[in-house]
CSV table of C-alpha atoms in Angstrom, one decimal:
chain,number,residue,atom,x,y,z
A,1,GLY,CA,-0.2,0.0,0.3
A,2,ALA,CA,0.6,3.7,0.1
A,3,LEU,CA,2.3,5.7,2.8
A,4,VAL,CA,4.0,8.6,3.7
A,5,TYR,CA,5.7,9.0,6.8
A,6,GLN,CA,7.0,12.0,8.3
A,7,TYR,CA,9.9,12.7,10.8
A,8,PRO,CA,10.0,13.7,13.5
A,9,ARG,CA,6.6,13.5,14.9
A,10,ARG,CA,6.9,16.6,17.4
A,11,THR,CA,9.4,18.7,18.0
A,12,ILE,CA,10.6,21.6,20.1
A,13,CYS,CA,12.6,24.1,19.0
A,14,LYS,CA,13.6,27.6,21.2
A,15,SER,CA,13.0,30.8,19.4
A,16,GLY,CA,15.1,31.9,16.6
A,17,THR,CA,16.5,28.5,16.0
A,18,SER,CA,15.5,26.6,13.0
A,19,MET,CA,14.0,22.9,12.7
A,20,ARG,CA,14.2,20.4,9.6
A,21,MET,CA,11.1,18.1,9.0
A,22,GLU,CA,11.5,15.0,6.9
A,23,CYS,CA,8.3,13.4,4.5
A,24,GLN,CA,8.9,10.0,2.8
A,25,ALA,CA,6.9,8.1,0.3
A,26,VAL,CA,6.4,4.5,0.6
A,27,GLY,CA,5.2,1.9,-1.8
A,28,PHE,CA,5.2,4.3,-4.4
A,29,GLN,CA,6.9,7.1,-6.5
A,30,ALA,CA,5.5,10.8,-5.7
A,31,THR,CA,5.0,12.9,-8.5
A,32,SER,CA,4.5,15.9,-6.3
A,33,VAL,CA,4.6,16.9,-2.5
A,34,ALA,CA,2.7,19.1,-0.4
A,35,TRP,CA,3.5,21.0,2.9
A,36,TYR,CA,0.8,22.1,4.7
A,37,ARG,CA,0.4,24.1,7.9
A,38,GLN,CA,-2.2,23.6,10.7
A,39,SER,CA,-1.6,26.7,12.9
A,40,PRO,CA,-3.8,26.5,16.4
A,41,GLN,CA,-7.2,26.6,16.0
A,42,LYS,CA,-7.3,27.2,12.5
A,43,THR,CA,-7.8,24.4,9.1
A,44,PHE,CA,-4.8,23.4,7.2
A,45,GLU,CA,-3.2,25.8,4.6
A,46,LEU,CA,-1.0,25.3,2.1
A,47,ILE,CA,2.5,26.6,2.3
A,48,ALA,CA,4.3,25.2,-1.3
A,49,LEU,CA,4.0,22.6,-3.7
A,50,SER,CA,6.8,20.7,-5.1
A,51,THR,CA,6.5,19.1,-8.3
A,52,VAL,CA,8.8,16.3,-10.4
A,53,ASN,CA,10.3,18.7,-13.3
A,54,SER,CA,9.1,21.9,-11.8
A,55,ALA,CA,9.9,25.0,-9.8
A,56,ILE,CA,9.0,24.7,-5.9
A,57,LYS,CA,5.9,26.8,-6.1
A,58,TYR,CA,5.2,28.9,-2.4
A,59,GLU,CA,1.9,29.8,-1.6
A,60,GLN,CA,1.5,33.6,-0.7
A,61,ASN,CA,2.9,34.6,3.2
A,62,PHE,CA,5.2,31.6,2.7
A,63,THR,CA,8.7,32.3,1.2
A,64,GLN,CA,11.7,30.1,0.0
A,65,GLU,CA,14.1,32.1,2.4
A,66,LYS,CA,11.9,31.0,5.4
A,67,PHE,CA,10.6,27.6,4.6
A,68,PRO,CA,13.2,25.7,2.2
A,69,ILE,CA,12.2,23.0,0.6
A,70,SER,CA,14.2,19.8,-0.8
A,71,HIS,CA,12.9,17.4,-3.0
A,72,PRO,CA,16.1,14.9,-4.0
A,73,ASN,CA,14.0,12.3,-5.8
A,74,LEU,CA,10.7,11.1,-6.1
A,75,SER,CA,10.0,9.3,-2.5
A,76,PHE,CA,11.5,11.8,-0.4
A,77,SER,CA,11.2,15.6,0.9
A,78,SER,CA,12.5,17.6,3.6
A,79,MET,CA,11.0,21.3,4.6
A,80,THR,CA,13.2,23.6,7.2
A,81,VAL,CA,11.9,26.0,9.4
A,82,LEU,CA,14.0,28.8,9.6
A,83,ASN,CA,14.2,31.0,12.5
A,84,ALA,CA,11.0,29.9,14.1
A,85,TYR,CA,9.1,32.1,16.1
A,86,LEU,CA,6.0,31.5,18.0
A,87,GLU,CA,3.4,32.0,15.0
A,88,ASP,CA,5.1,29.3,13.3
A,89,ARG,CA,4.3,26.7,16.1
A,90,GLY,CA,1.6,23.8,14.5
A,91,LEU,CA,1.2,20.6,12.7
A,92,TYR,CA,3.1,20.4,9.6
A,93,LEU,CA,1.7,18.1,7.2
A,94,CYS,CA,3.1,16.9,3.5
A,95,GLY,CA,0.4,15.1,0.9
A,96,ALA,CA,1.8,13.0,-1.7
A,97,ARG,CA,0.2,12.3,-5.0
A,98,ARG,CA,0.9,9.2,-6.9
A,99,LEU,CA,3.4,9.4,-10.0
A,100,GLY,CA,1.6,7.9,-12.9
A,101,GLY,CA,-1.8,7.7,-11.2
A,102,ARG,CA,-5.0,9.1,-12.9
A,103,VAL,CA,-5.2,12.7,-13.1
A,104,TYR,CA,-7.2,13.1,-10.5
A,105,ALA,CA,-6.2,10.7,-8.0
A,106,GLU,CA,-6.3,10.5,-4.0
A,107,GLN,CA,-3.4,12.1,-2.1
A,108,PHE,CA,-1.6,10.3,0.7
A,109,PHE,CA,-0.8,12.3,3.5
A,110,GLY,CA,2.1,11.6,6.4
A,111,PRO,CA,0.5,12.0,10.0
A,112,GLY,CA,2.3,15.3,10.5
A,113,THR,CA,5.3,16.8,12.8
A,114,ARG,CA,4.2,18.8,15.4
A,115,LEU,CA,6.3,21.8,16.3
A,116,THR,CA,6.3,23.5,19.4
A,117,VAL,CA,8.4,26.7,19.9
A,118,LEU,CA,9.5,28.1,23.4
B,1,GLY,CA,-9.7,31.4,-5.2
B,2,GLN,CA,-11.2,28.4,-3.9
B,3,GLN,CA,-13.2,28.3,-0.7
B,4,VAL,CA,-14.4,25.0,0.9
B,5,GLN,CA,-17.2,26.0,3.9
B,6,GLN,CA,-18.0,23.0,6.2
B,7,SER,CA,-21.3,22.9,7.9
B,8,PRO,CA,-22.3,22.3,11.2
B,9,THR,CA,-19.2,24.4,12.8
B,10,SER,CA,-19.7,22.0,15.8
B,11,LEU,CA,-22.2,18.8,16.7
B,12,VAL,CA,-23.1,17.5,19.9
B,13,LEU,CA,-25.0,14.0,19.9
B,14,GLN,CA,-26.0,11.9,22.0
B,15,GLU,CA,-24.4,8.7,21.5
B,16,GLY,CA,-26.3,6.7,19.3
B,17,GLU,CA,-27.6,9.7,17.2
B,18,ASN,CA,-26.9,9.8,13.3
B,19,ALA,CA,-24.8,13.2,12.2
B,20,GLU,CA,-24.7,14.7,8.9
B,21,LEU,CA,-21.7,16.9,8.0
B,22,GLN,CA,-22.1,19.2,4.8
B,23,CYS,CA,-19.1,20.4,2.8
B,24,ASN,CA,-19.7,22.8,0.2
B,25,PHE,CA,-17.3,24.1,-2.7
B,26,SER,CA,-16.7,27.6,-4.5
B,27,THR,CA,-15.3,26.0,-7.9
B,28,SER,CA,-16.1,22.9,-9.7
B,29,LEU,CA,-15.0,19.8,-8.3
B,30,ASN,CA,-12.3,17.6,-9.3
B,31,SER,CA,-11.3,15.7,-5.9
B,32,MET,CA,-12.0,15.7,-2.7
B,33,GLN,CA,-11.4,13.6,0.4
B,34,TRP,CA,-12.8,13.4,4.1
B,35,PHE,CA,-10.4,13.5,7.0
B,36,TYR,CA,-10.7,12.7,10.6
B,37,GLN,CA,-8.5,14.2,13.1
B,38,ARG,CA,-8.8,13.7,17.4
B,39,PRO,CA,-7.9,16.3,19.2
B,40,GLY,CA,-3.9,17.4,19.0
B,41,GLY,CA,-3.7,13.8,17.0
B,42,SER,CA,-3.2,12.8,13.2
B,43,LEU,CA,-4.9,13.3,10.2
B,44,ILE,CA,-6.7,10.3,8.9
B,45,SER,CA,-8.4,9.8,5.7
B,46,VAL,CA,-11.8,8.5,5.7
B,47,PHE,CA,-12.8,8.9,1.9
B,48,TYR,CA,-11.9,9.7,-1.4
B,49,ASN,CA,-14.9,10.6,-3.1
B,50,PRO,CA,-14.6,13.0,-5.8
B,51,SER,CA,-18.2,11.4,-7.0
B,52,GLY,CA,-21.0,9.6,-5.9
B,53,THR,CA,-21.7,7.7,-2.8
B,54,LYS,CA,-19.2,5.6,-1.1
B,55,GLN,CA,-19.8,3.5,2.6
B,56,SER,CA,-17.8,2.2,5.2
B,57,GLY,CA,-19.1,0.3,7.9
B,58,ARG,CA,-21.3,3.4,9.6
B,59,LEU,CA,-19.8,6.3,7.4
B,60,THR,CA,-21.6,7.1,4.4
B,61,SER,CA,-20.0,9.9,2.1
B,62,THR,CA,-22.3,11.0,-1.3
B,63,THR,CA,-20.6,13.7,-3.4
B,64,VAL,CA,-22.9,15.5,-5.9
B,65,ILE,CA,-20.1,17.3,-8.6
B,66,LYS,CA,-22.8,19.2,-10.1
B,67,GLU,CA,-24.0,20.7,-7.0
B,68,ARG,CA,-20.4,21.2,-5.7
B,69,ARG,CA,-21.2,19.7,-2.5
B,70,SER,CA,-20.4,16.4,-0.2
B,71,SER,CA,-21.5,14.8,3.0
B,72,LEU,CA,-20.7,12.9,5.3
B,73,HIS,CA,-23.5,10.7,7.2
B,74,ILE,CA,-22.6,8.9,10.6
B,75,SER,CA,-25.0,6.6,11.7
B,76,SER,CA,-25.4,5.5,15.3
B,77,SER,CA,-22.9,7.8,16.5
B,78,GLN,CA,-20.2,6.4,19.0
B,79,ILE,CA,-18.4,8.3,22.2
B,80,THR,CA,-15.0,7.4,20.0
B,81,ASP,CA,-16.8,9.1,16.8
B,82,SER,CA,-15.8,12.4,18.5
B,83,GLY,CA,-13.4,14.7,16.8
B,84,THR,CA,-12.7,17.0,14.3
B,85,TYR,CA,-13.8,16.2,10.5
B,86,LEU,CA,-12.3,18.3,7.6
B,87,CYS,CA,-13.4,18.0,3.8
B,88,ALA,CA,-10.9,19.0,1.3
B,89,MET,CA,-11.0,19.5,-2.3
B,90,GLY,CA,-8.3,19.5,-4.8
B,91,ASP,CA,-7.8,22.0,-7.3
B,92,THR,CA,-8.0,21.8,-11.3
B,93,GLY,CA,-4.5,20.0,-11.4
B,94,ASN,CA,-5.0,17.9,-8.3
B,95,TYR,CA,-1.6,18.6,-6.6
B,96,LYS,CA,-2.6,20.5,-4.1
B,97,TYR,CA,-5.4,20.4,-1.8
B,98,VAL,CA,-8.0,23.4,-0.1
B,99,PHE,CA,-9.5,22.3,3.5
B,100,GLY,CA,-12.3,23.7,5.5
B,101,ALA,CA,-12.5,24.7,8.6
B,102,GLY,CA,-13.8,21.3,9.7
B,103,THR,CA,-16.9,20.4,11.6
B,104,ARG,CA,-15.9,19.8,15.3
B,105,LEU,CA,-17.8,16.2,16.6
B,106,LYS,CA,-18.7,15.3,20.1
B,107,VAL,CA,-20.5,12.9,21.1
B,108,ILE,CA,-21.7,12.0,24.5
B,109,ALA,CA,-23.1,9.2,26.6
């Protein structure tokens, strides 16, 4: 089956420091990986979308300078939260779309990385 | 841009009662999923249902593309059903999802 793992599941960092999180697709190759954030009491919002053979596209209010993403192959992606502050806390989710699947196909999501900033 | 509206915002049920959760989309629907999230917990995919009706145990999802809506029906609710139910729709290229704000369900004994 298709699974998405995220590491770490929970992490705490001091204000002003950086934190890297990983996303691994298992059992399939991901043509695209999307990173989302759920801030406290809010729904998930898209941070950026990384698609094979295309530049990483960031949503408004999110930048590469703040959330650099690496997508070296079809199974792995990582994102770093640079210079984290209180407003960066929340649950970070990655969602992957299967390579070679139907155009409109199910997305597979990892369990998320919960970031706490002190 | 695309918007996803969920209703109700919150719901309290007596154990055994049924629940109907709604999700409405502002643009044409290409794909959608229902998710379940426990308080402070991970996201669990409940249904991938871009059209038609799907059933799994006590849960049934119906998506009507023309009407840009999807519903999630929970029958004979149990205390363990408590949590937040989120719906999300895929954009034109289905590379990213837009999430609704969720319905917070609480089932009491």
